[in-house]
Structures are given as structure tokens and as C-alpha cells.
XYZ file of C-alpha atoms in Angstrom:
465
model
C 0.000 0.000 0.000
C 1.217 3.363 -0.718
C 0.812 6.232 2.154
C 1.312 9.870 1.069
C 4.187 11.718 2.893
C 4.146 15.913 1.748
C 3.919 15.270 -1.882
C 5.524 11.959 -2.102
C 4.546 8.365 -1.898
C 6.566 5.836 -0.626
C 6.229 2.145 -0.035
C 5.497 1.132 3.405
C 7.121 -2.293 4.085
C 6.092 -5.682 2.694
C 8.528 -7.375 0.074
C 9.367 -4.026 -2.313
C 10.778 -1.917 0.431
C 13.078 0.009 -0.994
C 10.461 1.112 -3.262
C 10.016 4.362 -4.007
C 7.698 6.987 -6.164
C 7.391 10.452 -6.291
C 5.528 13.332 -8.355
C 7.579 15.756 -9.772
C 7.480 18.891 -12.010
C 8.161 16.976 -14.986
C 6.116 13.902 -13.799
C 6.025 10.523 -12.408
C 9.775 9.500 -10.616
C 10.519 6.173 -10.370
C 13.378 5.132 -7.689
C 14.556 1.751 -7.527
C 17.414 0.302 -5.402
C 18.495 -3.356 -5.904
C 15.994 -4.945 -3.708
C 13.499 -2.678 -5.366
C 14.212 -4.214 -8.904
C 13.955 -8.014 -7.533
C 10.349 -7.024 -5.965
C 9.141 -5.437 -10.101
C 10.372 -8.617 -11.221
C 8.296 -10.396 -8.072
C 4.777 -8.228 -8.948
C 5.562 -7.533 -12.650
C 4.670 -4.939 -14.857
C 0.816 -4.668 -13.648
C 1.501 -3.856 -10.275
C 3.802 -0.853 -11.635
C 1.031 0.393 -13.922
C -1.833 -0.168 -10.845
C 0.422 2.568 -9.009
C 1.042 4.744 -11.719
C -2.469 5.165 -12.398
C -3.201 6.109 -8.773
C -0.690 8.637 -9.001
C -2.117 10.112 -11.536
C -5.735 10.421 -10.305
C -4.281 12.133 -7.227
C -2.855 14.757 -9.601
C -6.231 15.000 -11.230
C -8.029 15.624 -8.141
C -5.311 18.530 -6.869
C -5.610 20.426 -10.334
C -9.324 20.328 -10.205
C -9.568 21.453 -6.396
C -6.687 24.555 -7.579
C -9.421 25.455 -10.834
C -12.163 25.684 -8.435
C -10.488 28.208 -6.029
C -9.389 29.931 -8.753
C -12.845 30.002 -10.344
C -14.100 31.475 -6.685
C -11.559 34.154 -6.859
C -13.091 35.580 -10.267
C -16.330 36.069 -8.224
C -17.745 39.170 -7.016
C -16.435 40.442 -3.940
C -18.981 41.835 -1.086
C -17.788 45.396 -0.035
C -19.687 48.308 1.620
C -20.230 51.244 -0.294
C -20.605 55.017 0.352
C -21.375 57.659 -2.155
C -19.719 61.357 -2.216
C -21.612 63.835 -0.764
C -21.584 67.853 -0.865
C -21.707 69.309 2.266
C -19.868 71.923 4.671
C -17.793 70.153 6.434
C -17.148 71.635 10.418
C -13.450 72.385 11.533
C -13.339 71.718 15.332
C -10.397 71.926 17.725
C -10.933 69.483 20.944
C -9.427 69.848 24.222
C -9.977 69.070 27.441
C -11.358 71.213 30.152
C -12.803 71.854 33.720
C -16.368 73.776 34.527
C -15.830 76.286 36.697
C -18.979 78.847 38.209
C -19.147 81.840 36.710
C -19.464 83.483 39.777
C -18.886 81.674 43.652
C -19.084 83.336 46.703
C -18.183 81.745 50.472
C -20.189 83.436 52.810
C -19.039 84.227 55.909
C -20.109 86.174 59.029
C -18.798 89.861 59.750
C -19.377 89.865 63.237
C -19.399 87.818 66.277
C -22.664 86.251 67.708
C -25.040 82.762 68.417
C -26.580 81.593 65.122
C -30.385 81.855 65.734
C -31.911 80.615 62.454
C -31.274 79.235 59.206
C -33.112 80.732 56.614
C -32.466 78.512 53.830
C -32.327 74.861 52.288
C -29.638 72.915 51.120
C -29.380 72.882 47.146
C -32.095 75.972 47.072
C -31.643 78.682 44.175
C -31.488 82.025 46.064
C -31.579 85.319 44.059
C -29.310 88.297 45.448
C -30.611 89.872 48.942
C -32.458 86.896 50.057
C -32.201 85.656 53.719
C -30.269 83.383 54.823
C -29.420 83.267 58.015
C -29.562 85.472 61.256
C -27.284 85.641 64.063
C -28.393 86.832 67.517
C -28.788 91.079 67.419
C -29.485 91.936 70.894
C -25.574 93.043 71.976
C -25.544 95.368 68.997
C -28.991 96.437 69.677
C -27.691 97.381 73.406
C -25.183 98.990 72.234
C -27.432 100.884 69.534
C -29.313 102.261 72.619
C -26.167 103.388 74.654
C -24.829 105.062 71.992
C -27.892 106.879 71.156
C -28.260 108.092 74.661
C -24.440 109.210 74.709
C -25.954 111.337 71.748
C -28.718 112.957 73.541
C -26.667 114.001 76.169
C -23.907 115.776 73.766
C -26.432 117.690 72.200
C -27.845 119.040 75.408
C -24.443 120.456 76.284
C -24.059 121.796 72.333
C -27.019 123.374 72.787
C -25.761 125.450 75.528
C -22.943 126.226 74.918
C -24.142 127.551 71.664
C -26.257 130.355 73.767
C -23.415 131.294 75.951
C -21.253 131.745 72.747
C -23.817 133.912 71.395
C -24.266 136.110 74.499
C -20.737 136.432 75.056
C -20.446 137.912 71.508
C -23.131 139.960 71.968
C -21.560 141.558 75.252
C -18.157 142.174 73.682
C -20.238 143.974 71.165
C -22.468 146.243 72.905
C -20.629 146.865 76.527
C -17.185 144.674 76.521
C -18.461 143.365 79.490
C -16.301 140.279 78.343
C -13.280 139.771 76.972
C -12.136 138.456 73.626
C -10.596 135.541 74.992
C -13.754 134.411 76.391
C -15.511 134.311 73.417
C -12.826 132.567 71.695
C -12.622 129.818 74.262
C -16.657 129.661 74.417
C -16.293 129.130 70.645
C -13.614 126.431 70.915
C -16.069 124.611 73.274
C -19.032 124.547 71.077
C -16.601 122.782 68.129
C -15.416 120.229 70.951
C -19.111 119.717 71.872
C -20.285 119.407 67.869
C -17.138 116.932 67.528
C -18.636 115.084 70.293
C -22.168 114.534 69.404
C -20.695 113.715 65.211
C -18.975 110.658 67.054
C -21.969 109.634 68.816
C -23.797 109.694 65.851
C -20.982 107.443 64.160
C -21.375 104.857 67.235
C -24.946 104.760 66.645
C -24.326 104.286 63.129
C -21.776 101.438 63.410
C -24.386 99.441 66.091
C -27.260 99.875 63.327
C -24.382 98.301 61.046
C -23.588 95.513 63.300
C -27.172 95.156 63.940
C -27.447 94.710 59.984
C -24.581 92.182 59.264
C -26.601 89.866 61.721
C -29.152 89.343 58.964
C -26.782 87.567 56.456
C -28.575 87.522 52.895
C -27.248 86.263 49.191
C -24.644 88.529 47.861
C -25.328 86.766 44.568
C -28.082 85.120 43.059
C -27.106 81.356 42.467
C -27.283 77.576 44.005
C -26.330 76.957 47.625
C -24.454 74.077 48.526
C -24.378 71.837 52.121
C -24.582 73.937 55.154
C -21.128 73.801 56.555
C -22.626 75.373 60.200
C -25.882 74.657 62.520
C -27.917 77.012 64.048
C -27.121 77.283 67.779
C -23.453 78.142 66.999
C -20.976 79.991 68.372
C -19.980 82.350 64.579
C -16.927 84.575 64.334
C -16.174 86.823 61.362
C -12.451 85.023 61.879
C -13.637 81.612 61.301
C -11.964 79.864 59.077
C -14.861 77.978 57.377
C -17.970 79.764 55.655
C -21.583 79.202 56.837
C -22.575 78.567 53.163
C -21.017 78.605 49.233
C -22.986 79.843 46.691
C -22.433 79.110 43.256
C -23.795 80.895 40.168
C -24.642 77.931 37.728
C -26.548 79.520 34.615
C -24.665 81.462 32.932
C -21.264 79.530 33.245
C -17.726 79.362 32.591
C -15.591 76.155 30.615
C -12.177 76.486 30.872
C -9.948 74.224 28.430
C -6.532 74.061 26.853
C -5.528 74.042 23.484
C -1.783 73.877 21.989
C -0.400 77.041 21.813
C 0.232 76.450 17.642
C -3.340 77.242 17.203
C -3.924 79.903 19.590
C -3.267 82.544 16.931
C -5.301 80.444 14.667
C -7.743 80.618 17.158
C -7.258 84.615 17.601
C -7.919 85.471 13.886
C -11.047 83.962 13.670
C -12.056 85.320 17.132
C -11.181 89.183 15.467
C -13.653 88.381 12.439
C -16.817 86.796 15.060
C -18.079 84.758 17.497
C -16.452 81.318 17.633
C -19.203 78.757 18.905
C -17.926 76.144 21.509
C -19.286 72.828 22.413
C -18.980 70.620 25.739
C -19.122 67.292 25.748
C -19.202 64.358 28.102
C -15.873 62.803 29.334
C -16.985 59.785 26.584
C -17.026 62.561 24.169
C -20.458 61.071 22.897
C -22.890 63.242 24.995
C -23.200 67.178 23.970
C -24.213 68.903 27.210
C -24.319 72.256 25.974
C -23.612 75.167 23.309
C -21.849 78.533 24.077
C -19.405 80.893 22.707
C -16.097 81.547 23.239
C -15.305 84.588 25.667
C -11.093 84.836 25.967
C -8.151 83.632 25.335
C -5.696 83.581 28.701
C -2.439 86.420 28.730
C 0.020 83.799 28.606
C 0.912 80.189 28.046
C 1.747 77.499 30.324
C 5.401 76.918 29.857
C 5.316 73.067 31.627
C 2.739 71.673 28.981
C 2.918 74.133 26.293
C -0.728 75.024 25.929
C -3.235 78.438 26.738
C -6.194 78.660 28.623
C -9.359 79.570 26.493
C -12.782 80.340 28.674
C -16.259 80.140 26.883
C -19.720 80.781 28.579
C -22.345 79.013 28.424
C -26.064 79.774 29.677
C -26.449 76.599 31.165
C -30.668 76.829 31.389
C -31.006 72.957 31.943
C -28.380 72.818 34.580
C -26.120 70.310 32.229
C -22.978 71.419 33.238
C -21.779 71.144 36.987
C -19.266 73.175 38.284
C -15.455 71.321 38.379
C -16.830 68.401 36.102
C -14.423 67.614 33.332
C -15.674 68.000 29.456
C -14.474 67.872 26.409
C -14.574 71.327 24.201
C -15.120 71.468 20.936
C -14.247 74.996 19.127
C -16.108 75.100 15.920
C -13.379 77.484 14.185
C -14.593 77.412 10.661
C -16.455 75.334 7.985
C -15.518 74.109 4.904
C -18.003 75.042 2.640
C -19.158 72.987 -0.310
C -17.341 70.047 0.456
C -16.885 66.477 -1.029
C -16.821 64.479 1.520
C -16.428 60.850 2.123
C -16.052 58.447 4.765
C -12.768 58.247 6.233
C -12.593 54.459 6.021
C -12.381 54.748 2.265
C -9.258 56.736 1.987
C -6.564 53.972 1.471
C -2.978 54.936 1.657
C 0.198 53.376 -0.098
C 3.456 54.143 -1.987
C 1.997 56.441 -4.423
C 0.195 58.228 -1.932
C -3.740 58.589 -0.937
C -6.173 56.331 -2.926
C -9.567 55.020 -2.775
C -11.529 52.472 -4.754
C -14.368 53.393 -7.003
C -17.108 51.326 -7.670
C -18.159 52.026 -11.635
C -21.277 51.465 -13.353
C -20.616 48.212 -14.261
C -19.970 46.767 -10.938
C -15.483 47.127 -11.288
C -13.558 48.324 -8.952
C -11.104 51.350 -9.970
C -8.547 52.818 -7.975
C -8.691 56.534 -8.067
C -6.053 58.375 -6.339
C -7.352 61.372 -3.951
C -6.095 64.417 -2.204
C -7.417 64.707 1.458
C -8.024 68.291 1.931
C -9.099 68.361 5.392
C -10.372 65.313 7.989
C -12.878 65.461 10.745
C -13.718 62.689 12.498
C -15.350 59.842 10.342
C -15.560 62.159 7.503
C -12.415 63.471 4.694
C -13.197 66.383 2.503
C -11.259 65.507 -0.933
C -9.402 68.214 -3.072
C -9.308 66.255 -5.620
C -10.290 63.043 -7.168
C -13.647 62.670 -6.484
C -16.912 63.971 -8.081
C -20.312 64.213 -6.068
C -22.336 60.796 -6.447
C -19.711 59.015 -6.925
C -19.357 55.529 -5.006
C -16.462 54.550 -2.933
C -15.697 51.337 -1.098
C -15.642 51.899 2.591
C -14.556 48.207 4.002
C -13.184 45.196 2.122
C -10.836 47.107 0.097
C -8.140 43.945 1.676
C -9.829 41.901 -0.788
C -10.199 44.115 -3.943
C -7.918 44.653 -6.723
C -8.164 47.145 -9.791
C -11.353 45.575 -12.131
C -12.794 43.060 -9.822
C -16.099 42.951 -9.314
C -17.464 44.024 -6.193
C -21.110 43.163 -4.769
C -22.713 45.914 -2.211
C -25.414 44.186 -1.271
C -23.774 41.602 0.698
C -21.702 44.065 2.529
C -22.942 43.640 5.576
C -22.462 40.371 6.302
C -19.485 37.610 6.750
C -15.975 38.062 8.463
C -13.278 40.004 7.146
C -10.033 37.911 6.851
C -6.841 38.857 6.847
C -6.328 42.660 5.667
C -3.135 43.016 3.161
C -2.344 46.295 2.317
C -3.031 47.099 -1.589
C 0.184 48.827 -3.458
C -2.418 51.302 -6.180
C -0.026 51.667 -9.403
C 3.404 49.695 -9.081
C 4.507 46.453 -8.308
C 5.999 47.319 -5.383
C 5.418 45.687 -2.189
C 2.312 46.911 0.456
C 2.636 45.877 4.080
C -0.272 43.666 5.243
C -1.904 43.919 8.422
C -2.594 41.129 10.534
C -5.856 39.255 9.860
C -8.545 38.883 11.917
C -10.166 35.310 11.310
C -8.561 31.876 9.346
C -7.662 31.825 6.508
C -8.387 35.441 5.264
C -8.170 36.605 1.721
C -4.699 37.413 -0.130
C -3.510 40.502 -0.255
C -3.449 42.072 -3.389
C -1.966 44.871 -6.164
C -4.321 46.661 -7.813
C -2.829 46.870 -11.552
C -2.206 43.022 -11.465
C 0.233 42.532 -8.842
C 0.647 39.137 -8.088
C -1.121 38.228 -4.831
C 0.803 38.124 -1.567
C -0.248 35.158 1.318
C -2.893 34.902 2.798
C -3.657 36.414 6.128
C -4.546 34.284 9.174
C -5.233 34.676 12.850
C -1.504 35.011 13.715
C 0.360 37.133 10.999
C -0.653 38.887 7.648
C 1.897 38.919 5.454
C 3.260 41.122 2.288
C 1.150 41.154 -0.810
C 4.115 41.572 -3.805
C 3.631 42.456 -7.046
C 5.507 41.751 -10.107
């Protein structure tokens, strides 16, 4: 019996050993030692010819399984498809930044006292002047009273002195009864007097004052936070902790960096309008909100080599939270009139930028492209492309320059391995490692001969000739 060993067949034991046969380029090999030629004369020339033909239908069978694949290969090849579209096309520039309140405020007390009541609730929007707390009045409002009477009793002593300095002018006038230095010195009292009863009235002043800061109310109108003190406590206007924060939330600030090689982009287009800005969530696939942008910062930050830019942003729903991290979008212009195409089809090699075309007739061509500007998932061509046109988006691994390609079925099956394509010349394209068995061969567009095929460990090069 003869067992096949990687292309040869050899004979396994039994009288013959020593036997051998092999398929070659040029045919059938027949290797004989001594022993071999005693067992031919032993079978004779049937037992040859029984092996030869076996031989020969194994050849059969390997030439008709290599037609078949290659018959498979002519078939259409399931791609997805996108067509060129005219459109403006949005220029953004991302970075990441911090909300920050547009206004905060830690309130504090300005004098010392018991906290009697809390005015207001956790989380509550307050608008500016509201109450919100009170702290106990009744020192100042002591004092209030002793400084009042203080008052009353200066006045009582202006008065009269007053009347004597008129008399005593009135004597040195008519009779000199009195002397000039009496009237001077009863006119140097009444000023002492009048200075006296001015700083009464600023005692009384600065109790009503005191008396006021016990009633603490918003300085701002915005969100309050957790109540950091209890009523019932001791307050001093040196504490070190506030009694409240509040925070302004709508409008509100976004502060975010960009490099500093686009700040003076950025600059120019803020001198010809309003550049729009755009937060997002830290997944960058939520928009919170849309503002505008309000400055640029004086200077850069030498350690990472970026600027501060702060836009506002009216914040009406609340979306944005102060210190919560976002990503900004700057819209700083749009491309108007664009063709634009998935970025998946723009394939790259040695002559450059490419992508295939799908014709009327179902071919593939490859069309090389000039990428004007990318965004995202979407390329704007320069040149290359006309509007309607349809491009190949995914399985370009597995197309080469006039193959047929099938949309329809794009959506289905598993990509192989995914050689890179070399557009116009025979030279080589690197292939990238394939992602199930046995993928498809890489290939050259204009003919190249097809490299290896991919497979779940290694892609390899697809050469052409």
C-alpha cells in the first residue's frame, strides 16, 4: 500500500521496500534500489502500472480542487459602499477642560454672635438679597441704645454752649463786658461739643451696622451648597470655614486648553466673530451644551505648552456642573461645499492617498485622492472625487483594480486577513494582521501578483511583479 508523505509516496514495508515513487514537475519519478528491482520482477509490470495510475488520479483531483479556487476568486467580492456627498464640512479643535462657576461666593459672618436661624435649604436657588441666616442682634442692639443716649446728652451740652457763645459775643459787642478771649474759648467749646455729638452719631451708626450684618442675605443670586454650620453656633467673622457657598450655575464658565500652535489660529477667527464652543461628556459622545467663546488667557503654560481659552455658556437645563471635566469642541470654521467621504475609504500606499471606485458596471477602480481636510469619520477631498460618486468603505483587503465588487452583501461575513493594496506599481504593500482563518490574499491593484494569505496570527506582504 502506498501512504502519502508531503507530496511523495513511498512504499510502506512488505517485500518491495526500498520502493520508491514520487511526483515531480516533470512527472512521475521512479526510484529503484536493488531490492526494489527483484520485488518489479516479483509483482511484474501490472503492479507498476496499478500505481502509476493512482498517481495520476491524485494529480487529477489537486488540479481540479486549484481550478475551483481559482474560479471562486473571479467572483464578485462583497464590499460596503458610500457615495460622495456635498456638504460643509465643520473644523473643530478638541481639548480638554474643567467647569468652573461663573461666579462663587463663600459666605461668611462679619461679626461675632449665636446663630439663631437658618433661613435657607440645602441645594435651594437664592436670588441676590435673600435671607439666609440670622445671628443673635441683641448686643448690637444694646449697644445701639447706649450710643444713642451718649448722643442725647452731647447735644444738650451743644445746645448750651451755643447760647453762651452767642451772648458772650453779643456783650463784647455792645458793653465789653467780656473779653475776647472768652468768646474765643466759648467758641472752641461749642466745636469740641459738635465733635462730640458727630462721634456719637458714628457709634450709633456702626451698632445699626452691626445690627445689619446679623441678617446675612445672598450677595449673589445662584445655588447653595451643604450647610457647613448649625444654628445654635458659636460664629466669628475670623472663622476659618464659611456658613454657606454659593455658586452661580446659569450662565457659566468652561475652561480648556488648546496647543499654543493654534492659539493665533484661534485669535484670527475670534477678530472676524463669534467662535461657537461645544462641551461634551468625558466619553465625548454626549453634547451637554452650546456657548461661545469669551477669551483667550495672557500667557501660556510653559510646563505643557498650551493656553487657557474660557467660553460661557447659559447653562438653562443645569447640564454642566461646576469642576466636572468636558471635552470642548471649538467650531473654528467650515468648509463650505465640500466632497466628503467616509474616512474608512481613503486607502494609503506608496503612491500616496487612494480610494476604490465602484463604476457602473460593478469594477472596482482605484482613483487616487487628495485629502483636503479630515474630521472625524468624515475626509473632505481636493481632488479626485466627483459628487455621487461611489467609494468602497470596508473590504478594500480583498479588492484589486477591475474586480467585481457586490454591495449588497456588505454587511455580512468576516473580514479575513487585511493586506495592504500597493495602487499603481509592483511594489510591495505591508499587510496587516488578519482577523479570522484563513483570510483573503492581499493584493496589487494593476495586477500585482497576490501576496499570502492572512490568518489569525500574521498577515503577510502582498508583492507584485
Amino acid at each position: 500500500m502506498l501512504a502519502p508523505s508531503g507530496g511523495v509516496f513511498s512504499r510502506v514495508g512488505g517485500v518491495g521496500e526500498g520502493y520508491m515513487v514520487s511526483q515531480g514537475r516533470k512527472g512521475i519519478i521512479f526510484k529503484m534500489n536493488f531490492k526494489a528491482r527483484n520485488a518489479v520482477a516479483l509483482l511484474g509490470l501490472p503492479g507498476v502500472l496499478l500505481a502509476t495510475a493512482f498517481l495520476a488520479g491524485c494529480s487529477n483531483a489537486s488540479s481540479s480542487a486549484a481550478a475551483s479556487g481559482r474560479a471562486a476568486g473571479l467572483s464578485s467580492v462583497p464590499v460596503a459602499v458610500a457615495a460622495a456627498r456635498r456638504m460643509d464640512l465643520p473644523v473643530y479643535l478638541s481639548g480638554l477642560g474643567s467647569v468652573t462657576p461663573w461666579n462663587s461666593v463663600s459666605v461668611r459672618s462679619r461679626v461675632d454672635g449665636q446663630l439663631t436661624e437658618v433661613a435657607f435649604k440645602e441645594g435651594q436657588q437664592v436670588q441676590k438679597g435673600q435671607l439666609l441666616a440670622v445671628i443673635d442682634p441683641r448686643p448690637f442692639e444694646v449697644q445701639l441704645a447706649q450710643a444713642q443716649a451718649t448722643l442725647f446728652k452731647d447735644q444738650a451740652q451743644l445746645r448750651d454752649a451755643k447760647l453762651n457763645f452767642q451772648r458772650f459775643q453779643d456783650l463784647l459787642k455792645q458793653s465789653g463786658a467780656v473779653s475776647q478771649q472768652q468768646v474765643d474759648t466759648q467758641g472752641a467749646l461749642v466745636d469740641q461739643l459738635d465733635g462730640a455729638t458727630r462721634n456719637d452719631q458714628a457709634t450709633i451708626d456702626s451698632a445699626k451696622l452691626q445690627i445689619t450684618y446679623c441678617h446675612i442675605t445672598a450677595p449673589i443670586a445662584g445655588r447653595i451648597g451643604l450647610r457647613l454650620v448649625d444654628a445654635g453656633n458659636i460664629v466669628h467673622a475670623a472663622d476659618a470655614n464659611p456658613l454657606l457657598i454659593i455658586t452661580q450655575l446659569q450662565p457659566i464658565a468652561v475652561l480648556f486648553s488648546l496647543p499654543e500652535d493654534q492659539l493665533q489660529t484661534v485669535a484670527q477667527h475670534m477678530r472676524q466673530g463669534t467662535l461657537t464652543v461645544e462641551a461634551y461628556s468625558r466619553d465625548d459622545q454626549t453634547k451637554l451644551a452650546t456657548g461661545t467663546l469669551g477669551t483667550i488667557d495672557n500667557q501660556i503654560d510653559q510646563t505643557t505648552g498650551t493656553g487657557r481659552l474660557k467660553a460661557m455658556f447659559q447653562n438653562n437645563d443645569s447640564s454642566l456642573w461646576p469642576n466636572q471635566f468636558v471635552n470642548a469642541r471649538l467650531l473654528l470654521e467650515s468648509k463650505k461645499n465640500a466632497i466628503v467621504v467616509p474616512s474608512a475609504a481613503i486607502q494609503r500606499g506608496p503612491q500616496g492617498t487612494f480610494a476604490y471606485v465602484v463604476k457602473a458596471d460593478k469594477t472596482a477602480e482605484v482613483r487616487p485622492v487628495t485629502v483636503a481636510l479630515a474630521e472625524g469619520n468624515l475626509s473632505a477631498i481636493g481632488q479626485g472625487l466627483a459628487e455621487g460618486e461611489i467609494v468602497v468603505t470596508d473590504g478594500q483587503d480583498k479588492l484589486k483594480a477591475g474586480m467585481t465588487v457586490d454591495a449588497t452583501a456588505a454587511s455580512g461575513g468576516r473580514r479575513g486577513g487585511q493586506g495592504g493594496a500597493a495602487p499603481n506599481d509592483g511594489s510591495s504593500a505591508p499587510g496587516a494582521n488578519g482577523t479570522g482563518a484563513n483570510g483573503p490574499r492581499s493584493a496589487a491593484p494593476n495586477g500585482g501578483q497576490p501576496g499570502a494569505g492572512g490568518d489569525s496570527k500574521q498577515g503577510h506582504r502582498g508583492k507584485a511583479q
